[in-house]
Amino acid sequence: MTTTQPHFTLNSGVELPHVGFGVFQTPQDETADAVQTAFEVGYRHIDTAAVYGNEEGVGDALRRSELARSDVFLETKIWVVDYGYEQTLHAFDKSAAKLGVDQIDLLILHQADPQAFDRTIQAYKALEALLADGRVRAIGVSNFLPVRLERLMHETDIVPAVNQIEVHPYTQQRELQAFNREHGILTQAWSPIGGLRTYNGGDTPLANDTLVAIAQAHGKTPAQVMLRWHLQEGRQVIPKSVRPARIAENFDVFDFELSPEEIARIDELEQGMTMVPDDVDFDALGIEIPES
Ligand SMILES: NC(=O)c1ccc[n+]([C@@H]2O[C@H](COP(=O)([O-])OP(=O)(O)OC[C@H]3O[C@@H](n4cnc5c(N)ncnc54)[C@H](OP(=O)(O)O)[C@@H]3O)[C@@H](O)[C@H]2O)c1
């Protein structure tokens, strides 16, 4: 299947497809196949991260494909232990080498480190330098609350192009979304169909009665309804799957429209909590990002 999908224009002028493909928790040895399937289905944006340990798999899929480098939008994230100006410049080199590319389309900070926010600022300044050098095409952040975004924007020059945050019907972070919108920052919805809850044994919106009923009314699945809801509310989505049928299902969301009333019913499903705490002790996690 090849579908020409719409794009968001980021604040650096770069175009990002509406539906990307996530690879969080995709094992390194399954990543190339999953991404290859995604390319075949029509995805052109891949979202990985240094800490996922599978950037090489994404690079393998890109090399295997016959796609031109310019046809694929690669996004990756700097992990917190690599924050600091020089460390982050080196983290770019590690990720670019693992992906097998000279330029990364969108490079973001994975998370603020409130205990070492000065290092977080220095890391962002390194992203600004990489953007100025043309080694990345857009820069941004992930999991940044308004208070952290305010300080970041006060101490740096370039407004983040994106803030990648948890959004699905049970966790909507409306205040944060509004803050992003006010500053021209695109909200990228991670766990757009509630994935992290599922991984953690939580209640999944995939089985929610309202979503099941709306899905039945459109001859679609609850996952497709959730993805459509994000797109109609202006968020980019990056669903993850390792299963070809689901990879295709999650991309097949451009041929139906939810009514304003259906959107409102989904908005009402909010349960008001995020799975990501803002005060993690990253040093205690002991995670290192290996050299390429
Ligand atoms: N910035 C951050 O801190 C952060 C945090 C989490 C995620 N992310 C990014 O966001 C992406 C997506 O988030 P996510 O992986 O947490 O969750 P998700 O995409 O909402 O859900 C993925 C989960 O749902 C299953 N699934 C996928 N499609 C399905 C379908 N159509 N029907 C039923 N189940 C389906 C997957 O299993 P199978 O693989 O077995 O199909 C997997 O268990 C990640 O891959 C990553 O790129 C970023």
PDB file of N, CA, C and O in Angstrom, residues 92-121:
ATOM      1  N   PHE A  92      25.073  12.700  19.576  1.00  0.00           N
ATOM      2  CA  PHE A  92      24.622  12.785  18.172  1.00  0.00           C
ATOM      3  C   PHE A  92      25.461  11.857  17.308  1.00  0.00           C
ATOM      4  O   PHE A  92      24.941  11.097  16.488  1.00  0.00           O
ATOM      5  N   ASP A  93      26.804  11.921  17.500  1.00  0.00           N
ATOM      6  CA  ASP A  93      27.700  11.071  16.678  1.00  0.00           C
ATOM      7  C   ASP A  93      27.365   9.595  16.871  1.00  0.00           C
ATOM      8  O   ASP A  93      27.338   8.824  15.912  1.00  0.00           O
ATOM      9  N   LYS A  94      27.102   9.209  18.125  1.00  0.00           N
ATOM     10  CA  LYS A  94      26.779   7.791  18.401  1.00  0.00           C
ATOM     11  C   LYS A  94      25.489   7.391  17.673  1.00  0.00           C
ATOM     12  O   LYS A  94      25.439   6.350  17.009  1.00  0.00           O
ATOM     13  N   SER A  95      24.455   8.220  17.803  1.00  0.00           N
ATOM     14  CA  SER A  95      23.170   7.863  17.188  1.00  0.00           C
ATOM     15  C   SER A  95      23.261   7.872  15.666  1.00  0.00           C
ATOM     16  O   SER A  95      22.743   6.976  14.996  1.00  0.00           O
ATOM     17  N   ALA A  96      23.942   8.907  15.123  1.00  0.00           N
ATOM     18  CA  ALA A  96      24.039   8.990  13.656  1.00  0.00           C
ATOM     19  C   ALA A  96      24.778   7.765  13.117  1.00  0.00           C
ATOM     20  O   ALA A  96      24.383   7.182  12.096  1.00  0.00           O
ATOM     21  N   ALA A  97      25.842   7.338  13.819  1.00  0.00           N
ATOM     22  CA  ALA A  97      26.611   6.173  13.362  1.00  0.00           C
ATOM     23  C   ALA A  97      25.745   4.914  13.438  1.00  0.00           C
ATOM     24  O   ALA A  97      25.751   4.085  12.523  1.00  0.00           O
ATOM     25  N   LYS A  98      24.994   4.753  14.510  1.00  0.00           N
ATOM     26  CA  LYS A  98      24.145   3.556  14.632  1.00  0.00           C
ATOM     27  C   LYS A  98      23.049   3.552  13.569  1.00  0.00           C
ATOM     28  O   LYS A  98      22.697   2.503  13.017  1.00  0.00           O
ATOM     29  N   LEU A  99      22.512   4.731  13.282  1.00  0.00           N
ATOM     30  CA  LEU A  99      21.473   4.820  12.243  1.00  0.00           C
ATOM     31  C   LEU A  99      22.086   4.744  10.839  1.00  0.00           C
ATOM     32  O   LEU A  99      21.370   4.474   9.867  1.00  0.00           O
ATOM     33  N   GLY A 100      23.389   5.004  10.756  1.00  0.00           N
ATOM     34  CA  GLY A 100      24.069   4.955   9.443  1.00  0.00           C
ATOM     35  C   GLY A 100      23.742   6.161   8.579  1.00  0.00           C
ATOM     36  O   GLY A 100      23.650   6.040   7.355  1.00  0.00           O
ATOM     37  N   VAL A 101      23.558   7.324   9.207  1.00  0.00           N
ATOM     38  CA  VAL A 101      23.225   8.538   8.446  1.00  0.00           C
ATOM     39  C   VAL A 101      24.137   9.687   8.887  1.00  0.00           C
ATOM     40  O   VAL A 101      24.721   9.649   9.969  1.00  0.00           O
ATOM     41  N   ASP A 102      24.210  10.718   8.018  1.00  0.00           N
ATOM     42  CA  ASP A 102      25.008  11.901   8.363  1.00  0.00           C
ATOM     43  C   ASP A 102      24.146  12.947   9.064  1.00  0.00           C
ATOM     44  O   ASP A 102      24.641  13.784   9.798  1.00  0.00           O
ATOM     45  N   GLN A 103      22.859  12.893   8.747  1.00  0.00           N
ATOM     46  CA  GLN A 103      21.944  13.913   9.254  1.00  0.00           C
ATOM     47  C   GLN A 103      20.728  13.234   9.878  1.00  0.00           C
ATOM     48  O   GLN A 103      20.203  12.256   9.334  1.00  0.00           O
ATOM     49  N   ILE A 104      20.304  13.756  11.025  1.00  0.00           N
ATOM     50  CA  ILE A 104      19.096  13.237  11.691  1.00  0.00           C
ATOM     51  C   ILE A 104      17.996  14.280  11.513  1.00  0.00           C
ATOM     52  O   ILE A 104      18.243  15.485  11.665  1.00  0.00           O
ATOM     53  N   ASP A 105      16.796  13.831  11.152  1.00  0.00           N
ATOM     54  CA  ASP A 105      15.743  14.799  10.827  1.00  0.00           C
ATOM     55  C   ASP A 105      15.217  15.532  12.059  1.00  0.00           C
ATOM     56  O   ASP A 105      14.973  16.728  12.004  1.00  0.00           O
ATOM     57  N   LEU A 106      15.026  14.789  13.135  1.00  0.00           N
ATOM     58  CA  LEU A 106      14.500  15.412  14.359  1.00  0.00           C
ATOM     59  C   LEU A 106      15.209  14.769  15.541  1.00  0.00           C
ATOM     60  O   LEU A 106      15.126  13.550  15.733  1.00  0.00           O
ATOM     61  N   LEU A 107      15.928  15.595  16.302  1.00  0.00           N
ATOM     62  CA  LEU A 107      16.674  15.100  17.462  1.00  0.00           C
ATOM     63  C   LEU A 107      16.106  15.789  18.694  1.00  0.00           C
ATOM     64  O   LEU A 107      16.025  17.026  18.735  1.00  0.00           O
ATOM     65  N   ILE A 108      15.724  14.980  19.690  1.00  0.00           N
ATOM     66  CA  ILE A 108      15.059  15.572  20.856  1.00  0.00           C
ATOM     67  C   ILE A 108      15.690  15.068  22.152  1.00  0.00           C
ATOM     68  O   ILE A 108      16.340  14.021  22.181  1.00  0.00           O
ATOM     69  N   LEU A 109      15.497  15.843  23.219  1.00  0.00           N
ATOM     70  CA  LEU A 109      15.916  15.408  24.556  1.00  0.00           C
ATOM     71  C   LEU A 109      14.823  14.495  25.093  1.00  0.00           C
ATOM     72  O   LEU A 109      13.637  14.861  25.076  1.00  0.00           O
ATOM     73  N   HIS A 110      15.223  13.322  25.593  1.00  0.00           N
ATOM     74  CA  HIS A 110      14.229  12.301  25.956  1.00  0.00           C
ATOM     75  C   HIS A 110      13.356  12.736  27.133  1.00  0.00           C
ATOM     76  O   HIS A 110      12.180  12.378  27.238  1.00  0.00           O
ATOM     77  N   GLN A 111      13.955  13.508  28.015  1.00  0.00           N
ATOM     78  CA  GLN A 111      13.256  13.850  29.246  1.00  0.00           C
ATOM     79  C   GLN A 111      14.047  14.974  29.927  1.00  0.00           C
ATOM     80  O   GLN A 111      15.263  15.013  29.796  1.00  0.00           O
ATOM     81  N   ALA A 112      13.389  15.850  30.659  1.00  0.00           N
ATOM     82  CA  ALA A 112      14.146  16.823  31.461  1.00  0.00           C
ATOM     83  C   ALA A 112      14.775  16.086  32.636  1.00  0.00           C
ATOM     84  O   ALA A 112      14.230  15.083  33.100  1.00  0.00           O
ATOM     85  N   ASP A 113      15.904  16.578  33.097  1.00  0.00           N
ATOM     86  CA  ASP A 113      16.475  16.034  34.333  1.00  0.00           C
ATOM     87  C   ASP A 113      16.392  17.139  35.390  1.00  0.00           C
ATOM     88  O   ASP A 113      17.282  17.984  35.478  1.00  0.00           O
ATOM     89  N   PRO A 114      15.324  17.149  36.174  1.00  0.00           N
ATOM     90  CA  PRO A 114      15.124  18.253  37.117  1.00  0.00           C
ATOM     91  C   PRO A 114      16.257  18.377  38.124  1.00  0.00           C
ATOM     92  O   PRO A 114      16.567  19.471  38.587  1.00  0.00           O
ATOM     93  N   GLN A 115      16.929  17.250  38.440  1.00  0.00           N
ATOM     94  CA  GLN A 115      18.043  17.306  39.401  1.00  0.00           C
ATOM     95  C   GLN A 115      19.298  17.922  38.775  1.00  0.00           C
ATOM     96  O   GLN A 115      20.215  18.282  39.496  1.00  0.00           O
ATOM     97  N   ALA A 116      19.353  17.954  37.460  1.00  0.00           N
ATOM     98  CA  ALA A 116      20.534  18.507  36.775  1.00  0.00           C
ATOM     99  C   ALA A 116      20.038  19.318  35.580  1.00  0.00           C
ATOM    100  O   ALA A 116      20.381  19.037  34.442  1.00  0.00           O
ATOM    101  N   PHE A 117      19.229  20.329  35.894  1.00  0.00           N
ATOM    102  CA  PHE A 117      18.599  21.036  34.771  1.00  0.00           C
ATOM    103  C   PHE A 117      19.614  21.856  33.972  1.00  0.00           C
ATOM    104  O   PHE A 117      19.431  22.066  32.771  1.00  0.00           O
ATOM    105  N   ASP A 118      20.703  22.288  34.624  1.00  0.00           N
ATOM    106  CA  ASP A 118      21.730  23.022  33.870  1.00  0.00           C
ATOM    107  C   ASP A 118      22.324  22.133  32.767  1.00  0.00           C
ATOM    108  O   ASP A 118      22.576  22.603  31.662  1.00  0.00           O
ATOM    109  N   ARG A 119      22.519  20.865  33.092  1.00  0.00           N
ATOM    110  CA  ARG A 119      23.035  19.935  32.061  1.00  0.00           C
ATOM    111  C   ARG A 119      21.987  19.735  30.962  1.00  0.00           C
ATOM    112  O   ARG A 119      22.318  19.553  29.791  1.00  0.00           O
ATOM    113  N   THR A 120      20.720  19.739  31.344  1.00  0.00           N
ATOM    114  CA  THR A 120      19.639  19.631  30.354  1.00  0.00           C
ATOM    115  C   THR A 120      19.698  20.828  29.399  1.00  0.00           C
ATOM    116  O   THR A 120      19.582  20.676  28.177  1.00  0.00           O
ATOM    117  N   ILE A 121      19.915  22.023  29.959  1.00  0.00           N
ATOM    118  CA  ILE A 121      20.012  23.240  29.126  1.00  0.00           C
ATOM    119  C   ILE A 121      21.227  23.138  28.195  1.00  0.00           C
ATOM    120  O   ILE A 121      21.136  23.442  27.002  1.00  0.00           O
TER     121      ILE A 121
END
